[in-house]
Coordinates of C-alpha atoms in Angstrom, one line a residue:
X940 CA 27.4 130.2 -136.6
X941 CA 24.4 129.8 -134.0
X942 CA 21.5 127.3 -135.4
X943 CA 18.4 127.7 -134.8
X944 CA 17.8 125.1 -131.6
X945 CA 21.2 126.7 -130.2
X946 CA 19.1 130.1 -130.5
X947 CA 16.0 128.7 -128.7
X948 CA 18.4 127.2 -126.1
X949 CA 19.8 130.4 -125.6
X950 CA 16.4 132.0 -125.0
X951 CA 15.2 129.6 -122.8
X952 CA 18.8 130.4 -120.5
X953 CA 17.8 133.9 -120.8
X954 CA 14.4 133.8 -119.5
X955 CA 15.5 131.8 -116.7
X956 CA 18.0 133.8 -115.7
X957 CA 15.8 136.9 -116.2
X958 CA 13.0 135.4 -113.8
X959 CA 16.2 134.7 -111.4
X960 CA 16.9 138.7 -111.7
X961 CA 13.3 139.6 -111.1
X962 CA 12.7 136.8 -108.1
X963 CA 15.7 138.6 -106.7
X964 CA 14.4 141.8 -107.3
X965 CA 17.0 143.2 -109.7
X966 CA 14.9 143.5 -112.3
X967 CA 12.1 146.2 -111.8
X968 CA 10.1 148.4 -113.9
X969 CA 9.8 151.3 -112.6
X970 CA 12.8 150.6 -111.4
X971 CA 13.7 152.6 -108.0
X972 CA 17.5 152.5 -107.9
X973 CA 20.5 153.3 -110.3
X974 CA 21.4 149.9 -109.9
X975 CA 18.2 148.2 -111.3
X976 CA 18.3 150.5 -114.1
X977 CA 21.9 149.0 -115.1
X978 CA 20.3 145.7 -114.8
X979 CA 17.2 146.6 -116.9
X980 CA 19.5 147.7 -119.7
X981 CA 21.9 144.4 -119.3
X982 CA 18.6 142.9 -119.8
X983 CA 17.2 145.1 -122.8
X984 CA 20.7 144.7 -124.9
X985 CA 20.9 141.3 -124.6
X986 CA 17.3 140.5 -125.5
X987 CA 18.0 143.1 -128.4
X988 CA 21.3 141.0 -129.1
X989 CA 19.2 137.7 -129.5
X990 CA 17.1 139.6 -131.5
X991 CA 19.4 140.5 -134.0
X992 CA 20.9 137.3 -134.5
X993 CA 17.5 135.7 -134.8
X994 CA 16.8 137.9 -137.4
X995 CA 20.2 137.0 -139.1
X996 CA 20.1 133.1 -138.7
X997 CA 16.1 133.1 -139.7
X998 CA 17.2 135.6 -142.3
X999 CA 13.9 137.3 -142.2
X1000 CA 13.6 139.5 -145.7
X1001 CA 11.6 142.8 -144.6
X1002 CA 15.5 143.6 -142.7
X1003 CA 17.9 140.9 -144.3
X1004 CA 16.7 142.2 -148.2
X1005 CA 18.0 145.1 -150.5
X1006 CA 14.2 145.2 -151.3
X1007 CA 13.2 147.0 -148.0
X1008 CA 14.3 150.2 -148.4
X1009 CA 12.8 153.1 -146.5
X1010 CA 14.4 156.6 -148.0
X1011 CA 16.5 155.8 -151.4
X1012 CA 19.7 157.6 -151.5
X1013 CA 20.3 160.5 -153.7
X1014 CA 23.4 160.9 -155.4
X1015 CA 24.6 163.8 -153.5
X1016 CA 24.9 161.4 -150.9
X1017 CA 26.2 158.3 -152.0
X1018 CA 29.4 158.6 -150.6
X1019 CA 28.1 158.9 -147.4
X1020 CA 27.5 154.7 -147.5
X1021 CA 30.6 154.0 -148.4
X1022 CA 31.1 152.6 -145.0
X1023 CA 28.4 150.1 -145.9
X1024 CA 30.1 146.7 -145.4
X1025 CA 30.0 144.0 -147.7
X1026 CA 27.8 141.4 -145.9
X1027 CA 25.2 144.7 -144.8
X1028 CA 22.0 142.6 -146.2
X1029 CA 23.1 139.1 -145.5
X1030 CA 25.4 139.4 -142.7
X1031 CA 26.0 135.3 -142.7
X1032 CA 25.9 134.8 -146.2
X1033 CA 27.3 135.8 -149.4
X1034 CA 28.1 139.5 -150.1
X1035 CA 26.1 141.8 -151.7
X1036 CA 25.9 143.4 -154.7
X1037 CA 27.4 146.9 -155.2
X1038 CA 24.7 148.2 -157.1
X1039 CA 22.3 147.2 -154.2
X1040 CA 24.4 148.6 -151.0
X1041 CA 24.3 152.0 -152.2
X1042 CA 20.3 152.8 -153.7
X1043 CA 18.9 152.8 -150.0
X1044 CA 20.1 155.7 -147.4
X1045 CA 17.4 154.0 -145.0
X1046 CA 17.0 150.4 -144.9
X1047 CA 14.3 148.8 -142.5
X1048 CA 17.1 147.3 -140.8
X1049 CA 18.3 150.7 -140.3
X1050 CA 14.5 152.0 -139.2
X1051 CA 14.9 149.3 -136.6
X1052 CA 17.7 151.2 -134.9
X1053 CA 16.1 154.2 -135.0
X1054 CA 13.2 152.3 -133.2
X1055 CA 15.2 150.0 -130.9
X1056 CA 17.5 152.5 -129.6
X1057 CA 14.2 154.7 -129.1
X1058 CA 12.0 152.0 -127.1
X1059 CA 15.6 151.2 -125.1
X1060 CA 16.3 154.9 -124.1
X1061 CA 12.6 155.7 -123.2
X1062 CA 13.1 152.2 -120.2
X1063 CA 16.8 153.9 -119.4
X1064 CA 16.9 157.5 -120.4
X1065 CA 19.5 158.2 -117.5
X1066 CA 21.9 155.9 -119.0
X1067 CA 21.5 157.2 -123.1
X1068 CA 25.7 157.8 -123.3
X1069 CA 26.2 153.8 -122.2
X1070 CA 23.4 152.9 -125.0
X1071 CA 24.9 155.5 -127.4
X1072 CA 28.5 153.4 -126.3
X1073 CA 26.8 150.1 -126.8
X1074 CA 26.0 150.8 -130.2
X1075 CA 29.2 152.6 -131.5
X1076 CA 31.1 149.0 -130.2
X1077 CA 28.7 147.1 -132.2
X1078 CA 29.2 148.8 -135.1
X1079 CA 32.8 148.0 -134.7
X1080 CA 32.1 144.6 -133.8
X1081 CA 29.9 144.5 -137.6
X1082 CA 33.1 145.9 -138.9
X1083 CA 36.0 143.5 -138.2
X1084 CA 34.2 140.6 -137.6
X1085 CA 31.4 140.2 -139.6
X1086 CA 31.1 143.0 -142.6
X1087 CA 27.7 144.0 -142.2
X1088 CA 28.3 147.4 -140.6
X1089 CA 27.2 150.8 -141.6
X1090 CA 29.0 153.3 -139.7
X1091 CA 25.6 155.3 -140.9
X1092 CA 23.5 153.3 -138.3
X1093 CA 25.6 155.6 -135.6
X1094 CA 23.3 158.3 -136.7
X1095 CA 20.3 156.3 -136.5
X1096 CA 21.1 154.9 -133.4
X1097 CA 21.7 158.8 -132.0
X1098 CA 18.0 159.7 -133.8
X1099 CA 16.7 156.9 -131.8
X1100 CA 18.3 158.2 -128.6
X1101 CA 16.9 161.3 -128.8
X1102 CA 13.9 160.7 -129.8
X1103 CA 13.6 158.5 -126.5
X1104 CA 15.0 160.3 -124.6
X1105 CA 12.8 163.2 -125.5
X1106 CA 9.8 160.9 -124.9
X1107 CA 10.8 160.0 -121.9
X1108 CA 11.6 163.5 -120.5
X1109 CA 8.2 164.1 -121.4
X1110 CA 6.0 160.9 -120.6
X1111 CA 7.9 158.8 -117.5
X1112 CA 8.2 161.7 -115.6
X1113 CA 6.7 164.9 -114.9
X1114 CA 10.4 166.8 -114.3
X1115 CA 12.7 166.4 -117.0
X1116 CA 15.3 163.6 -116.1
X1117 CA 18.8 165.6 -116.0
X1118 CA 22.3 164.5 -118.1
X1119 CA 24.7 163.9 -115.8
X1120 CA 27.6 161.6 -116.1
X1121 CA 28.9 163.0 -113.2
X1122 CA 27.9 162.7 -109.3
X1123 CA 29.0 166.3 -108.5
X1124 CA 25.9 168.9 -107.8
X1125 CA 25.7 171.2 -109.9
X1126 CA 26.4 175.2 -108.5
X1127 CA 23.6 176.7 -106.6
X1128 CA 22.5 180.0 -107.7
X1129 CA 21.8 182.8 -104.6
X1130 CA 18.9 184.6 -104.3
X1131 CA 18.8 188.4 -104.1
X1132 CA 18.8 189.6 -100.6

């Protein structure tokens, strides 16, 4: 497990080698190219990465406590958490109670998702399905390695998406930014003679 000085050392790494990527001029907002916008995600998740594990380590309690629950779960829907993991609250500590996992449908760790994923699609709205990606993999990351997953947060990670994704359709440009994973044009449509 990371301390806290090895989490300091880490960000001090980062934000030399993010002043590296922006000296070099990789690192752009408004970024002009499909490469810079690869780079401004690298950038994003790995800041959002450190993030988390600050959180975590520093075990801050408004995300890291049973007590900060958003929307309580009703019954009906109970079974729906019971992907919650163990360690969900206290993902380097000791488990948590039963009781506790299943009274909350959204936690403020889970509200972060839904706000992260947001802020990160409205910087990179072209590249949503790699963020959408990211965050599936991290939940089975939480899963195996650590316990703290909640295969739920998929859903607020996809709420976040959209919602970003909508605000940036809206806000960054002033033509809505199409979904294509593929290079191919799409079919042109003839006018009537």
């Amino acid at each position: 497990m990371l301390t806290v000085t090895d989490l300091y050392i880490l960000l001090i790494i980062f934000i030399i080698i993010i002043y590296q990527l922006y000296d070099h001029k990789l690192l752009r907002y408004p970024y002009q190219t499909y490469s810079q916008e690869c780079v401004m995600l690298t950038v994003i998740m790995f800041m959002n990465l450190w993030l988390t594990i600050f959180i975590s380590t520093y075990n801050i309690s408004i995300f890291t406590s049973s007590d900060s629950c958003l929307v309580s779960c009703p019954d009906m829907l109970k079974p729906v958490l019971s992907t919650r993991g163990d360690n969900y609250y206290s993902p380097f500590g000791e488990s948590d109670n039963k009781d506790t996992l299943n009274q909350c449908l959204l936690s403020a760790w889970g509200g972060s998702h839904i706000f992260m994923y947001a802020l990160i699609t409205f910087i990179c709205p072209r590249l949503w399905w790699i963020i959408l990606l990211i965050g599936i993999c991290w939940e089975c990351y939480e899963a195996h390695a650590l316990g703290c997953q909640d295969f739920i947060d998929i859903l607020w990670d996809s709420i976040g998406i959209y919602c970003g994704y909508m605000f940036a359709n809206k806000y960054n440009t002033k033509t809505p930014i199409p979904i294509r994973i593929s290079k191919k044009r799409p079919f042109k449509h003839k006018s009537a003679p």
